[in-house]
mmCIF file of C-alpha atoms in Angstrom:
data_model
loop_
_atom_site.group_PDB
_atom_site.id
_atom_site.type_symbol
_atom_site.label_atom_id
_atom_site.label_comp_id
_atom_site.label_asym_id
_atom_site.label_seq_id
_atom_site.Cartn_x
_atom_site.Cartn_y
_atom_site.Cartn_z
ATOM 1 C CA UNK B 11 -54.098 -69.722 44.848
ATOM 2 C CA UNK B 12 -54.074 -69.991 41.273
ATOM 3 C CA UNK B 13 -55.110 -66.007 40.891
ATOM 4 C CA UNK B 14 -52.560 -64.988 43.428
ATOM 5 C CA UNK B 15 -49.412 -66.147 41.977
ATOM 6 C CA UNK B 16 -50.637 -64.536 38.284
ATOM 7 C CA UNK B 17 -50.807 -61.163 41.068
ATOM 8 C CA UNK B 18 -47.403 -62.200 42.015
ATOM 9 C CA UNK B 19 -45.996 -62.714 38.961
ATOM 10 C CA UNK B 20 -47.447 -59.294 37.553
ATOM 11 C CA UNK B 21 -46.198 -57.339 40.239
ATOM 12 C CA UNK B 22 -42.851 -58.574 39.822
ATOM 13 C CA UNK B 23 -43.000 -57.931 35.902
ATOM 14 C CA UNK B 24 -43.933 -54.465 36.251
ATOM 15 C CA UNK B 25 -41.102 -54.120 38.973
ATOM 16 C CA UNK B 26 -38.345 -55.423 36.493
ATOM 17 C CA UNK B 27 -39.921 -53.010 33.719
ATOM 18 C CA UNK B 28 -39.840 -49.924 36.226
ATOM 19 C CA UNK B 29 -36.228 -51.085 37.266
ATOM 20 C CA UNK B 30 -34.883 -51.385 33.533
ATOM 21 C CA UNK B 31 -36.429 -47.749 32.755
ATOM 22 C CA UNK B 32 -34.500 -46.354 35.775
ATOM 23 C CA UNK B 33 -31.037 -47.889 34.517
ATOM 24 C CA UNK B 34 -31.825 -46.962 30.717
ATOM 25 C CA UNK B 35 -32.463 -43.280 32.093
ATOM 26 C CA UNK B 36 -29.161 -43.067 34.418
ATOM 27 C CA UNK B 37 -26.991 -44.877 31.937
ATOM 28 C CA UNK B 38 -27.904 -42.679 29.089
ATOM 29 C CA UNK B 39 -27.373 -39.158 31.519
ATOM 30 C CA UNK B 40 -23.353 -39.683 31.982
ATOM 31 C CA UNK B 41 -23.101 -40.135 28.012
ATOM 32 C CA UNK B 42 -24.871 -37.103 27.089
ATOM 33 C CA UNK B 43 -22.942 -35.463 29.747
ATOM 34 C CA UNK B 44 -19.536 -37.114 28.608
ATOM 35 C CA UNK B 45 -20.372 -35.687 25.012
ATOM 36 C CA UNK B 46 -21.033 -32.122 26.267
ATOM 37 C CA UNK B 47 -18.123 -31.941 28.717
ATOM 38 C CA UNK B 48 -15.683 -33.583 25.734
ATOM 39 C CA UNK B 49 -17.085 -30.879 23.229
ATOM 40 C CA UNK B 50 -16.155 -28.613 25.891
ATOM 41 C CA UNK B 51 -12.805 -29.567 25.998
ATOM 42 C CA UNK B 52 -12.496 -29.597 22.412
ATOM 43 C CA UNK B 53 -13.263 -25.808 22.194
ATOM 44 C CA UNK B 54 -10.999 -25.148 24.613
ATOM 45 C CA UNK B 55 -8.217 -27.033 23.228
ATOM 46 C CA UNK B 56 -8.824 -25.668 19.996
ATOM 47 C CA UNK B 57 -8.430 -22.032 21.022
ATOM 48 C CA UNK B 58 -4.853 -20.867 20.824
ATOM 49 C CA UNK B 59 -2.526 -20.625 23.812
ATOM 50 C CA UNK B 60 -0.789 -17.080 24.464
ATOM 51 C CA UNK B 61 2.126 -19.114 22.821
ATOM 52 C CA UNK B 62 0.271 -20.022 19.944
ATOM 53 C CA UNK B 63 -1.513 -16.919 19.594
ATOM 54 C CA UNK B 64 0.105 -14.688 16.500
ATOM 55 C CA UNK B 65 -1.671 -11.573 18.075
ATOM 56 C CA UNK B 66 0.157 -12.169 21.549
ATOM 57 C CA UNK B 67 3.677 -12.791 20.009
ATOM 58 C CA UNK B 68 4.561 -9.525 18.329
ATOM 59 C CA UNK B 69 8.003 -10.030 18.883
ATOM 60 C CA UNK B 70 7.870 -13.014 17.500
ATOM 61 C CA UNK B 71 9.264 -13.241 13.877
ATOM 62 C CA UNK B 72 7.585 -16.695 13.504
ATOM 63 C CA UNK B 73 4.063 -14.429 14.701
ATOM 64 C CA UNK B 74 4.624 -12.109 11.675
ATOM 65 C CA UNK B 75 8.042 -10.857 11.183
ATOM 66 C CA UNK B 76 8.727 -9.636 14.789
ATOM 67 C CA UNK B 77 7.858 -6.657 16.640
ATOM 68 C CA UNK B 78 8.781 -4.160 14.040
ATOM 69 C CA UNK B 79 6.307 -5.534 11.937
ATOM 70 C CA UNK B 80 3.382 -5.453 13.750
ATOM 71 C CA UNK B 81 4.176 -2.231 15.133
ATOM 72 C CA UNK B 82 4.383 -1.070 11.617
ATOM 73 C CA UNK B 83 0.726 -2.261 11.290
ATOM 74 C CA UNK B 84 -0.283 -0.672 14.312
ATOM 75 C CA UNK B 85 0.521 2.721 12.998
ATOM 76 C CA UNK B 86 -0.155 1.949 9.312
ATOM 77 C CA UNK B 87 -4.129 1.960 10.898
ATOM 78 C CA UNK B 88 -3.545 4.634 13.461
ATOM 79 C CA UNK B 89 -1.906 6.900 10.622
ATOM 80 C CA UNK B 90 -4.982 6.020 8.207
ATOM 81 C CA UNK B 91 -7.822 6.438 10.479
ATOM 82 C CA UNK B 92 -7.117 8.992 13.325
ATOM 83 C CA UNK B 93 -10.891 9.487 14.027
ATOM 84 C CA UNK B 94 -11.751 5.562 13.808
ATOM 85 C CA UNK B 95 -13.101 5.704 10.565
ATOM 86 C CA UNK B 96 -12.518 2.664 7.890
ATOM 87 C CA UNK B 97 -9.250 3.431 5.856
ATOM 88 C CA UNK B 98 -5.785 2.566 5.872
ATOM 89 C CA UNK B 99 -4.471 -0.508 4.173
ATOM 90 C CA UNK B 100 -7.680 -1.709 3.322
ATOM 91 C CA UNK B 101 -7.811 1.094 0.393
ATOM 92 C CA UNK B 102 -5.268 -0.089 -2.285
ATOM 93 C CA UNK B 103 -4.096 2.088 -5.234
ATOM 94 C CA UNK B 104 -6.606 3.521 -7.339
ATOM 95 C CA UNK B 105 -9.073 1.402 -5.929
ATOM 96 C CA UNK B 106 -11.182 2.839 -3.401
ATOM 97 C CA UNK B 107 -13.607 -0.530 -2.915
ATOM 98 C CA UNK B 108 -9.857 -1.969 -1.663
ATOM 99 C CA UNK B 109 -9.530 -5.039 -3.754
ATOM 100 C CA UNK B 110 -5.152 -5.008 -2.729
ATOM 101 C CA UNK B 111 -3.663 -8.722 -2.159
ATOM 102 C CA UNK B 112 -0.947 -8.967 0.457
ATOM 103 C CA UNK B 113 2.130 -9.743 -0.461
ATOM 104 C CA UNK B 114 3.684 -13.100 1.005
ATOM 105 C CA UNK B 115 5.708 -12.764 3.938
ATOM 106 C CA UNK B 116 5.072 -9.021 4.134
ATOM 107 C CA UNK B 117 2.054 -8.124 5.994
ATOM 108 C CA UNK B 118 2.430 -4.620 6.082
ATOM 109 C CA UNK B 119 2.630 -4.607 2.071
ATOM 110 C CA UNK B 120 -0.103 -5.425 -0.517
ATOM 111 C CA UNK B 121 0.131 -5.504 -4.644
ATOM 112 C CA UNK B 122 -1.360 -2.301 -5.991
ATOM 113 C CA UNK B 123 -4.984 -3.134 -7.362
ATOM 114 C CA UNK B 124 -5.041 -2.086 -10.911
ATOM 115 C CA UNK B 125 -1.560 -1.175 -10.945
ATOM 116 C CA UNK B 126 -1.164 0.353 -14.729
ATOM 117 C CA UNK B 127 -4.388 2.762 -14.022
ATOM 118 C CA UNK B 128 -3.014 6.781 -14.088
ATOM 119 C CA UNK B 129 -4.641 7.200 -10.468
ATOM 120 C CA UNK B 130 -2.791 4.179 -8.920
ATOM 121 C CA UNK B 131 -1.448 4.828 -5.589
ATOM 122 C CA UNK B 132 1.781 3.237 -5.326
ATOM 123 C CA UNK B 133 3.945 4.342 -1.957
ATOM 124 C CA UNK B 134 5.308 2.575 0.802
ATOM 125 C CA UNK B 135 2.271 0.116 1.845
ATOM 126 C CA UNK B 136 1.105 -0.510 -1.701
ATOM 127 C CA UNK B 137 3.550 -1.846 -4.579
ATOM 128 C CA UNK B 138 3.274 -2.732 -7.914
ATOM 129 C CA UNK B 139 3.476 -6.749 -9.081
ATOM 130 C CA UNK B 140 7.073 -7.955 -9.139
ATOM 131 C CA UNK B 141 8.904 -6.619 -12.311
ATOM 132 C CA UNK B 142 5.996 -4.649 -13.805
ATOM 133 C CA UNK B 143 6.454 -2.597 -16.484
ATOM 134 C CA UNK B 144 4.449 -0.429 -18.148
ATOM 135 C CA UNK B 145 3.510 -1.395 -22.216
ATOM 136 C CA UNK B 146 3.083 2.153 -23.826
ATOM 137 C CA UNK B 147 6.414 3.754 -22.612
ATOM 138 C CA UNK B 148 7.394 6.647 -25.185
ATOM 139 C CA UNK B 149 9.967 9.890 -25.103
ATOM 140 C CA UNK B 150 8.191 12.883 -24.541
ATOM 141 C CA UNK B 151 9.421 15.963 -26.781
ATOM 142 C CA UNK B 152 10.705 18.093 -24.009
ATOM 143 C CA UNK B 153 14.176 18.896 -22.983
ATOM 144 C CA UNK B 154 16.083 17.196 -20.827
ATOM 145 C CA UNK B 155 18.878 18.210 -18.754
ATOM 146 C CA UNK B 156 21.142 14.901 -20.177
ATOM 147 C CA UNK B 157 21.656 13.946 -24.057
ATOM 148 C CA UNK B 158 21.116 9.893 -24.301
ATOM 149 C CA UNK B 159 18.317 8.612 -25.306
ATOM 150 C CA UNK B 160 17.867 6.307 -22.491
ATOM 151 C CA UNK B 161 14.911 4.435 -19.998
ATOM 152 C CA UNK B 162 14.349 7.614 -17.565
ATOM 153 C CA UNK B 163 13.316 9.583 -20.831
ATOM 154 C CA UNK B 164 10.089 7.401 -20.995
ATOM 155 C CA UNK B 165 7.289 8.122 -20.163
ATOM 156 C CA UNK B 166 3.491 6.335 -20.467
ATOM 157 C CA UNK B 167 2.466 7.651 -23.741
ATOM 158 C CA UNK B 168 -1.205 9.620 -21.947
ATOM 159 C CA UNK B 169 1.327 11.777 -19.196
ATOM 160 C CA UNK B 170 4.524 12.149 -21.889
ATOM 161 C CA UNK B 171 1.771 13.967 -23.952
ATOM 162 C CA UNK B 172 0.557 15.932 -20.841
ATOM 163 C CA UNK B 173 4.370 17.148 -20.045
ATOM 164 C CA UNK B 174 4.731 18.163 -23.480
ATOM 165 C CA UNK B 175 1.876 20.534 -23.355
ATOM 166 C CA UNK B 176 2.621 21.379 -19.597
ATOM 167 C CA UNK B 177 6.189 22.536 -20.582
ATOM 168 C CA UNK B 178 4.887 23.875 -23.298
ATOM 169 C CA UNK B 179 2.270 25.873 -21.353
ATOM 170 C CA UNK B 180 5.538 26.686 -18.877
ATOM 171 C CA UNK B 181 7.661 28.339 -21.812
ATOM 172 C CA UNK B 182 4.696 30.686 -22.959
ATOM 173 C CA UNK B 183 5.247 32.036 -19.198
ATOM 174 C CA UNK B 184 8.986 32.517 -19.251
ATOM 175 C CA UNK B 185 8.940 29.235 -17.752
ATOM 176 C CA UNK B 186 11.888 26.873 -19.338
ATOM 177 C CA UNK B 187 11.609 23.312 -18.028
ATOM 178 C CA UNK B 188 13.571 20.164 -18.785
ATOM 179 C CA UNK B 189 13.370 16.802 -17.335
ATOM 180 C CA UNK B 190 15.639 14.912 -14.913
ATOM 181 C CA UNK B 191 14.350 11.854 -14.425
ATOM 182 C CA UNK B 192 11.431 9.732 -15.564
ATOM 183 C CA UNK B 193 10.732 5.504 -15.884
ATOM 184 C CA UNK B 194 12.805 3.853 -14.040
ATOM 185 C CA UNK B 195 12.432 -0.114 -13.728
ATOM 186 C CA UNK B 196 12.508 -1.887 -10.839
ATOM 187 C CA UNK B 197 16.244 -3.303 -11.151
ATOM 188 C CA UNK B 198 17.466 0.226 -11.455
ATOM 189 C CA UNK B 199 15.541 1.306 -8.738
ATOM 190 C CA UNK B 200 16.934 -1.362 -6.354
ATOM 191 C CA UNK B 201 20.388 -0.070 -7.707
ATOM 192 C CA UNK B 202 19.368 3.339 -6.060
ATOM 193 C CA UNK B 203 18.422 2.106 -3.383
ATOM 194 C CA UNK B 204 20.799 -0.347 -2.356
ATOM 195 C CA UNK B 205 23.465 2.598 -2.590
ATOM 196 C CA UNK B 206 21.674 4.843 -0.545
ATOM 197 C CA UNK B 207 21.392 2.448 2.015
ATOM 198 C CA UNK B 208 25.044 2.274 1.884
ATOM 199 C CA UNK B 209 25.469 5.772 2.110
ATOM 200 C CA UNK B 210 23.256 7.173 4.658
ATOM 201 C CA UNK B 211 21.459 3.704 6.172
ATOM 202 C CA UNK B 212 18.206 2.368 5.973
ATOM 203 C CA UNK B 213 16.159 5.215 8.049
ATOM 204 C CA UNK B 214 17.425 7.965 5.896
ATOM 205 C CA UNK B 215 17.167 6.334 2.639
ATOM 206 C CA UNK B 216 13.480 5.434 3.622
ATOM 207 C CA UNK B 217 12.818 9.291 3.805
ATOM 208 C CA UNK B 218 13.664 10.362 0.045
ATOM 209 C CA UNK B 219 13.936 7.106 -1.857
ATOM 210 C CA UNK B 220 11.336 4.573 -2.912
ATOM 211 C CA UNK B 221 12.179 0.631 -2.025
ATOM 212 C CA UNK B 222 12.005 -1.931 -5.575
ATOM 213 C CA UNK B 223 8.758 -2.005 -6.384
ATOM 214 C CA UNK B 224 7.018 0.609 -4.331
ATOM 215 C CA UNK B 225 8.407 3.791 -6.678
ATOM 216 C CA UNK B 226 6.108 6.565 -8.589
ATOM 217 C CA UNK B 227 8.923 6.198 -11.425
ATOM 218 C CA UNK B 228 8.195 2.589 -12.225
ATOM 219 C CA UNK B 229 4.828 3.439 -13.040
ATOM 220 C CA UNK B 230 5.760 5.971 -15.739
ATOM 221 C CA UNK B 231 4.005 8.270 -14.915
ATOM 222 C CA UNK B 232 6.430 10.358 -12.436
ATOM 223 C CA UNK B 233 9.386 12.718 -13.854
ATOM 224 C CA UNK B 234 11.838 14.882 -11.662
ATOM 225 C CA UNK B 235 11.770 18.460 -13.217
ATOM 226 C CA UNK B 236 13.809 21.421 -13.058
ATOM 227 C CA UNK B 237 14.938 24.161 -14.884
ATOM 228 C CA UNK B 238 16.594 23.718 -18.441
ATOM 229 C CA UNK B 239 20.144 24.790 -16.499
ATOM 230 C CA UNK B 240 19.432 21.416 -14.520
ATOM 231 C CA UNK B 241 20.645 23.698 -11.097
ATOM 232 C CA UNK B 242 19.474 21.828 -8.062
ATOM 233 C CA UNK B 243 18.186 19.046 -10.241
ATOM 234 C CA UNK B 244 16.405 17.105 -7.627
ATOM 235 C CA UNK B 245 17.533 18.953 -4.866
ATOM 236 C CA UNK B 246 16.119 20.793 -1.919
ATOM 237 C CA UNK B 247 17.443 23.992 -3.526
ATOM 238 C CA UNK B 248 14.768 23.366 -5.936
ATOM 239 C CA UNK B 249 11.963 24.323 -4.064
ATOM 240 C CA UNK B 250 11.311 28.595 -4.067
ATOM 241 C CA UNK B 251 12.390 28.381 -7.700
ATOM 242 C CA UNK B 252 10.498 29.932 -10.178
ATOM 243 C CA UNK B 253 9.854 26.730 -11.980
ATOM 244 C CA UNK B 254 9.289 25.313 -8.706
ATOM 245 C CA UNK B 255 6.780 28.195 -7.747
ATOM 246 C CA UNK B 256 5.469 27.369 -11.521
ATOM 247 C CA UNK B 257 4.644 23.753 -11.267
ATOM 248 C CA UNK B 258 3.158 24.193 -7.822
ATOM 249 C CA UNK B 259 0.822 26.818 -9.121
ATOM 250 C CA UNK B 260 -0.021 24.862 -12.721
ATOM 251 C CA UNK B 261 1.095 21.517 -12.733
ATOM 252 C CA UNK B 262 -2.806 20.046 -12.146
ATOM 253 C CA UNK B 263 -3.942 22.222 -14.696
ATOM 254 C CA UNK B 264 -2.599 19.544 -17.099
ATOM 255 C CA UNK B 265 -2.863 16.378 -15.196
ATOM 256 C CA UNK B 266 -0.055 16.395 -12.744
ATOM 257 C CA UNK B 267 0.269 17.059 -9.249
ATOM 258 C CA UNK B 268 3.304 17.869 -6.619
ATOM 259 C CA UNK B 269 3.366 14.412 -5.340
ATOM 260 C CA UNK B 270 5.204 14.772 -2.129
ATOM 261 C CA UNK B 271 4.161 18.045 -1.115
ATOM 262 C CA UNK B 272 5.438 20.392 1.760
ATOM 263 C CA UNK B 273 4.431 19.599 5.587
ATOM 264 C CA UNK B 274 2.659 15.721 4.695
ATOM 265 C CA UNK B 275 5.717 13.924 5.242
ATOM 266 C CA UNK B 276 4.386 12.119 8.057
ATOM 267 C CA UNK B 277 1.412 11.168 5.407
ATOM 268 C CA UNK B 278 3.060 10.317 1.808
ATOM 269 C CA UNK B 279 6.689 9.173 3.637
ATOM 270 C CA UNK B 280 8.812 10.804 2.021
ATOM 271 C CA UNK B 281 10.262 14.568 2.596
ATOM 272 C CA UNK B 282 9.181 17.532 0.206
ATOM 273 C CA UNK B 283 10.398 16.956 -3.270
ATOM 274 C CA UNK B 284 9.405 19.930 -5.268
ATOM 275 C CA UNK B 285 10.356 18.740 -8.543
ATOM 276 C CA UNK B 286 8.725 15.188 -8.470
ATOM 277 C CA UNK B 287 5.250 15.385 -10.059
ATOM 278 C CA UNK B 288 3.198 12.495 -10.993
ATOM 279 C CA UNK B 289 0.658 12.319 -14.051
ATOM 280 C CA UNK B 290 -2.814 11.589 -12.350
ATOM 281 C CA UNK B 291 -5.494 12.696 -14.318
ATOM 282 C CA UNK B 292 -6.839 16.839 -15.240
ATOM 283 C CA UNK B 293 -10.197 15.305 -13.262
ATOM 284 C CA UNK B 294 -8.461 13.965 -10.303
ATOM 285 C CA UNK B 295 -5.323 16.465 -9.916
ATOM 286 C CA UNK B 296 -8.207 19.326 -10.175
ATOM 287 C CA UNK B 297 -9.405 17.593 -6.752
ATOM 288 C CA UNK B 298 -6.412 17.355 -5.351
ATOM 289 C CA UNK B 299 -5.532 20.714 -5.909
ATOM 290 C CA UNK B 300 -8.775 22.202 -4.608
ATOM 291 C CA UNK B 301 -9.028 19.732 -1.573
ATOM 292 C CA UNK B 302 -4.807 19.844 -0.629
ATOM 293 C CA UNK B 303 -5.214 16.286 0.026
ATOM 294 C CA UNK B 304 -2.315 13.667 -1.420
ATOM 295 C CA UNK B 305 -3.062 10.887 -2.884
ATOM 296 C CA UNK B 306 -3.159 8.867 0.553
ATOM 297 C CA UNK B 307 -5.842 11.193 2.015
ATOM 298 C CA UNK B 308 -7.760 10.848 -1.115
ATOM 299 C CA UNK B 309 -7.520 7.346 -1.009
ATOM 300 C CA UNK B 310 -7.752 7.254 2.784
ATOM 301 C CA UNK B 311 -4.377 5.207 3.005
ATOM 302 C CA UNK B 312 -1.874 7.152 4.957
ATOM 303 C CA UNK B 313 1.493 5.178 5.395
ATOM 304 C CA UNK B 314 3.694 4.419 8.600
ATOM 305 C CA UNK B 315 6.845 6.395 8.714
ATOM 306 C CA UNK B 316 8.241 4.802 11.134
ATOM 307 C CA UNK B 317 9.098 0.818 12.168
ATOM 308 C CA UNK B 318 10.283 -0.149 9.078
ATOM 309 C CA UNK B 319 12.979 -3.064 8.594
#
């Protein structure tokens, strides 16, 4: 009797132990499951709605400045990479490993990346930091087609003494050249702009002149030329001139190249401007001239024409 109840009393132990391993194993199963299904969620929750989503609002001005904007993008990388390859505004001026910051509130924008270098690219897409200005302006000795001895005489000191010799090297051909227009500073350029706005509106100033910030003649290292009579001084008329026809054939030869050349509007922005040429370099206007790329094909940074506010 005695041994039976010990048999009793085991099998009843090792029933309880069985039991508690069975509710140990069930209880634990919804948990894990819980914890899965709630990590779940929280991926879910985290991803953005198509309200939330900045890609899926483009006409949203909270998503990035509204549709124009990110249109503007949209053909900024279309423009710059028409057979897929890597370009656009990932290449900032005169830096070709793209090291460009964006500028706040402007996505289509970035600051140039070593803005004062002579083979900065500075256009629509890629400005230069807020009220730079250059610290070796001079006056070149060259003519000019105006008498005071004011800021759009200057030039950086390397490309004023490239345009002497270039004007020098003009003259010696029958060439006679004189300057129009050289530094200008950002407040003067917003001046400029500002009235050309109010002249012709916003699309047509965009074609021929530069926002604040974003123009060759802040640099110093862009003058307008023409002939020492100053007739069609920055002027289509210009062009088919034989300083025109001059410049185009020699300018590189001493550093400079016709910056906004004939049929690459739709690449630089801006219409032909025969007279504007732009100190970059006798290594790197020799390329230019031998490749006829501007300097957004070299850099691989074409611009949108087109969507701008």
């Amino acid at each position: 009797m005695k041994n039976r109840n010990k048999r009793i009393a085991a099998a009843l132990l090792l029933a309880l132990t069985a039991w508690a391993a069975a509710a140990c194993s069930d209880s634990s199963a919804p948990g894990t499951g819980s914890a899965v299904n709630e990590a779940a969620g929280n991926v879910q929750t985290a991803s953005p709605s198509p309200s939330q989503d900045p890609a899926a609002n483009d006409g949203s001005e909270a998503a990035g400045g509204g549709a124009a904007a990110n249109a503007e993008d949209t053909n900024a990388g279309e423009a710059a990479n028409p057979s897929g390859s890597k370009g656009g505004t990932d290449k900032p001026a005169g830096d070709k490993n793209g090291q460009g910051t964006a500028v706040s509130g402007q996505p289509s924008e970035q600051v140039a990346a070593q803005a004062d270098t002579v083979a900065a690219l500075i256009n629509k897409e890629f400005r230069l930091p807020k009220g730079y200005v250059p610290d070796d302006l001079v006056y070149p000795d060259i003519p000019f087609t105006f008498s005071e001895k004011i800021d759009k005489r200057k030039l950086r000191k390397e490309a004023a003494g490239a345009l002497e010799k270039l004007v020098a090297g003009a003259k010696k051909d029958g060439i006679s050249l004189a300057g129009v227009s050289g530094y200008r500073s950002e407040t003067r350029q917003k001046t400029l702009y500002d009235n050309y706005v109010k002249k012709d509106g916003v699309a047509a100033a965009d074609k021929y002149s530069a926002r604040p910030g974003h123009s060759e003649h802040q640099t110093g290292l862009a003058i307008d030329m023409s002939g020492t009579d100053g007739k069609c001084a920055a002027e289509s008329c210009f062009g088919g001139t034989p300083e025109a026809e001059w410049l185009a054939a020699h300018a590189a030869e001493y550093g400079f190249i016709i910056r906004y050349p004939e049929g690459k509007e739709s690449i630089t922005g801006y219409k032909y401007e025969p007279w504007h040429i732009r100190f970059v370099g006798k290594e790197l206007a020799a390329k230019l001239a031998e490749s006829g790329d501007t300097l957004e094909e070299y850099y691989g940074a074409a611009v949108p024409v087109t969507g701008r506010k």
